[in-house]
Tab-separated table of C-alpha atoms in Angstrom:
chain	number	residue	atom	x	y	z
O	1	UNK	CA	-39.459	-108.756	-25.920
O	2	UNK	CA	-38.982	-109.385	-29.514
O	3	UNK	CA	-36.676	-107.646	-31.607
O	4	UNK	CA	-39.135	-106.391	-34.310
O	5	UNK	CA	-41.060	-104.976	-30.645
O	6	UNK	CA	-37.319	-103.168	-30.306
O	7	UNK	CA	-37.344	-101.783	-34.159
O	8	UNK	CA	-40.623	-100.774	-33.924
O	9	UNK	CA	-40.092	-98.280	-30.815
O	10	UNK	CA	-36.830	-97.357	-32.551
O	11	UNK	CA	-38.419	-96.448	-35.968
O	12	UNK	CA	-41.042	-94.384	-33.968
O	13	UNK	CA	-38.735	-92.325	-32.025
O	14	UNK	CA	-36.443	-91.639	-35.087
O	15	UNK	CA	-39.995	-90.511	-36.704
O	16	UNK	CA	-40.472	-88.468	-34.372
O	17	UNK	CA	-37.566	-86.941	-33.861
O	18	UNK	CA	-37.233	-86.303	-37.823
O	19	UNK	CA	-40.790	-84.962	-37.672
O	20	UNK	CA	-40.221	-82.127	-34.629
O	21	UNK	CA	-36.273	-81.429	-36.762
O	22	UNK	CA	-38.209	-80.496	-40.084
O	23	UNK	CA	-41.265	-78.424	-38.080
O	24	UNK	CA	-38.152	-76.541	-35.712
O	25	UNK	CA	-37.966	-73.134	-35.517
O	26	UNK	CA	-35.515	-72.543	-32.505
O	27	UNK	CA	-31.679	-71.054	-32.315
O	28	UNK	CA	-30.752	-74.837	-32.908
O	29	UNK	CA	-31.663	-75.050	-36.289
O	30	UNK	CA	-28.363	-74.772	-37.598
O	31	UNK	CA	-27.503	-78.169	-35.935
O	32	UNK	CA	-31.267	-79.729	-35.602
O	33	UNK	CA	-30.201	-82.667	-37.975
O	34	UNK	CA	-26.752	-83.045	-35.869
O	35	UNK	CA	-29.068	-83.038	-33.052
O	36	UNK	CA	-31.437	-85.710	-34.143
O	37	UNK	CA	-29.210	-87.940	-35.450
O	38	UNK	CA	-27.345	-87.710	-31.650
O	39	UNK	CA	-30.730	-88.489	-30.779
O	40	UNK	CA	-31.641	-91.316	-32.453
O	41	UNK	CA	-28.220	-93.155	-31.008
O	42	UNK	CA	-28.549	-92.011	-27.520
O	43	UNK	CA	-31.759	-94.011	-28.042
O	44	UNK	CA	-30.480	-96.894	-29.904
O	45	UNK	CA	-27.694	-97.033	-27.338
O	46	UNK	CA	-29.497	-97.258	-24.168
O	47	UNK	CA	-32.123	-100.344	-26.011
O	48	UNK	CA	-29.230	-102.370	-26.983
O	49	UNK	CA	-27.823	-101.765	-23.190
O	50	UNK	CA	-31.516	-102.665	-21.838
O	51	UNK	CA	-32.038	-105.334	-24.121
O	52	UNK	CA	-28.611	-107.305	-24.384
O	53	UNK	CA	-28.261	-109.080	-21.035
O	54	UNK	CA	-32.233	-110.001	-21.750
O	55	UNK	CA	-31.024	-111.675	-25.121
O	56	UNK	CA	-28.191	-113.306	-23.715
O	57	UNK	CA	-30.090	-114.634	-20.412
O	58	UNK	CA	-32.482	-115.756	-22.926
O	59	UNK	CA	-31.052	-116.964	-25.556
O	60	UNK	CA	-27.594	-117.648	-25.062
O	61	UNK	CA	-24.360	-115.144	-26.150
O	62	UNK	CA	-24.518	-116.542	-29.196
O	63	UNK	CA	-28.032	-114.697	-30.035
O	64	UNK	CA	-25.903	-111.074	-29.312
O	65	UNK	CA	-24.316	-110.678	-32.791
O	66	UNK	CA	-28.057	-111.335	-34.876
O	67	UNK	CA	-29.449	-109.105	-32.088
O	68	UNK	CA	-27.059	-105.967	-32.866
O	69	UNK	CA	-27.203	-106.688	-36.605
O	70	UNK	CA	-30.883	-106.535	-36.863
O	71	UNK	CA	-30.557	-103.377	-34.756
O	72	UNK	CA	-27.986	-102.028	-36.664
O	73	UNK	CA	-29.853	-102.341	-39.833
O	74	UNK	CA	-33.034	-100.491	-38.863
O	75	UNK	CA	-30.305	-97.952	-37.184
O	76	UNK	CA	-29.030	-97.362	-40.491
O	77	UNK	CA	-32.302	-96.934	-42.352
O	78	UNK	CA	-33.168	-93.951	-39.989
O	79	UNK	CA	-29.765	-92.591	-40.241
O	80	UNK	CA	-30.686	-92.869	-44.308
O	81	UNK	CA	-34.130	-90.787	-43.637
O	82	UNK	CA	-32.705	-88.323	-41.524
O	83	UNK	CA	-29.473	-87.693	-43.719
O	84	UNK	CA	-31.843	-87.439	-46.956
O	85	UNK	CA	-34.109	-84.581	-44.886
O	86	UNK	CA	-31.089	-82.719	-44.242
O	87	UNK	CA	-29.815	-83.330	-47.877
O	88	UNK	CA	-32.961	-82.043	-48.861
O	89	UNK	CA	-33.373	-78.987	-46.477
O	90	UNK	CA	-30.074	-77.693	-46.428
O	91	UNK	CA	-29.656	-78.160	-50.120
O	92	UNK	CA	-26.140	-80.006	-49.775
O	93	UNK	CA	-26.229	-81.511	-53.478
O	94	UNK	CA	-27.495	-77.578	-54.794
O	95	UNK	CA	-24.584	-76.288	-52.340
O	96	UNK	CA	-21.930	-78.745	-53.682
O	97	UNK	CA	-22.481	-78.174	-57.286
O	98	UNK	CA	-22.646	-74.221	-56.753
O	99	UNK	CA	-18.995	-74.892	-54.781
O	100	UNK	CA	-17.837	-76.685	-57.549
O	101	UNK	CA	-18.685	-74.255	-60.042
O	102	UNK	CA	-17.104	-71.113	-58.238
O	103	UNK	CA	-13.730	-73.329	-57.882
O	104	UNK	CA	-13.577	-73.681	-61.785
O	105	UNK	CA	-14.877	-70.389	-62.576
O	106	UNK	CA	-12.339	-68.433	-59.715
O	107	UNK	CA	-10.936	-65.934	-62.282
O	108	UNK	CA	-14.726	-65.393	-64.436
O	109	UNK	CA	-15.894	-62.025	-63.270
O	110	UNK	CA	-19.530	-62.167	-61.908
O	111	UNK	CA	-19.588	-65.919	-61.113
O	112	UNK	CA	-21.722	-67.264	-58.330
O	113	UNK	CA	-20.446	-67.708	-54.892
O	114	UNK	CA	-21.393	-69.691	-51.996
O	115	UNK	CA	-22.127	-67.679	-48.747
O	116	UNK	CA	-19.236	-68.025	-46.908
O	117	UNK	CA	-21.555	-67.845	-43.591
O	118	UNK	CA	-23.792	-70.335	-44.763
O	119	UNK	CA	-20.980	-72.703	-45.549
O	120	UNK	CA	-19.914	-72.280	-41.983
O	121	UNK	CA	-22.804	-73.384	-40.862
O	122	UNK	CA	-23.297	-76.260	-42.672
O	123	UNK	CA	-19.871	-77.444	-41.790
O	124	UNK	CA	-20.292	-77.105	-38.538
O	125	UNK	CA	-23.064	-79.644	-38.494
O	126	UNK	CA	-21.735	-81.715	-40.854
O	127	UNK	CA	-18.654	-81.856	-38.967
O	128	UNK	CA	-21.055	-82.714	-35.546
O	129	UNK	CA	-22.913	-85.404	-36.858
O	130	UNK	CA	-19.596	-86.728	-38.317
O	131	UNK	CA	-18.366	-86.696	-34.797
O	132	UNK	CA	-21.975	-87.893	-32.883
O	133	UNK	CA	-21.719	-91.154	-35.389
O	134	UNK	CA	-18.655	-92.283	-34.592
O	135	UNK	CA	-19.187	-91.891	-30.515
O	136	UNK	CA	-22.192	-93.873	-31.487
O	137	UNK	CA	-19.906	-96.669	-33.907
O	138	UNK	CA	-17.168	-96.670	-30.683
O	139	UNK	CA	-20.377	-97.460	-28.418
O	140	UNK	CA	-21.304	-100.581	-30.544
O	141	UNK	CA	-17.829	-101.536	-31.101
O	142	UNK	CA	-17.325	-102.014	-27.876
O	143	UNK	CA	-20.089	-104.277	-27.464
């Protein structure tokens, strides 16, 4: 199998796996991007174990690095995609500048403040795709 073959399924899950995130109604919302970007390595992950010992029976071992790197690269386009959705959604650059603006403004009477509950929430995902990325980046390291 080629790699482009490889992309290609990869770019179609990630697709559809950002495509069922932004249509998602359920209690997981609040970690749906978290959740697809776990996803989208889980799937990555279990190609590049399929398809290594193919390339290097192939090809030789020294194929393995251009293999992973062309990987990696469409891996980090759909990371890209999927981070900009939540961007979008969740409002992070809207949420960040209203943050900003209550920490200079802390003794104005009347300013704006950020839901503290809403914050929460969007830490907490942040914080679990932070954490879901770098099981994924140990994962390919070790390869």
């Amino acid at each position: 199998m080629h790699y482009k073959e490889i992309i290609y399924m990869i770019r179609e899950f990630s697709d559809n796996k950002l495509q069922s995130a932004a249509e998602s109604t359920d209690d997981q919302s609040g970690v749906i991007y978290a959740n697809t970007l776990m996803s989208v390595f889980e799937d990555i992950a279990r190609k590049l174990e399929t398809y290594l010992t193919m390339v290097e029976s192939a090809y030789g071992s020294s194929w393995i690095v251009s293999f992973i790197k062309e990987i990696q690269s469409e891996c980090d386009k759909q990371v890209e995609k999927i981070l900009k959705q939540m961007n979008e959604e969740r409002l992070l650059d809207h949420k960040a500048q209203t943050i900003s603006i209550a920490l200079n403004s802390r003794l104005t009477a009347g300013a704006i403040r950020p839901d503290p509950r809403e914050l929460d929430t969007l830490l907490n995902e942040l914080s679990l795709a932070s954490s879901r990325t770098e099981l994924y980046f140990r994962f390919v390291k070790k390869k």
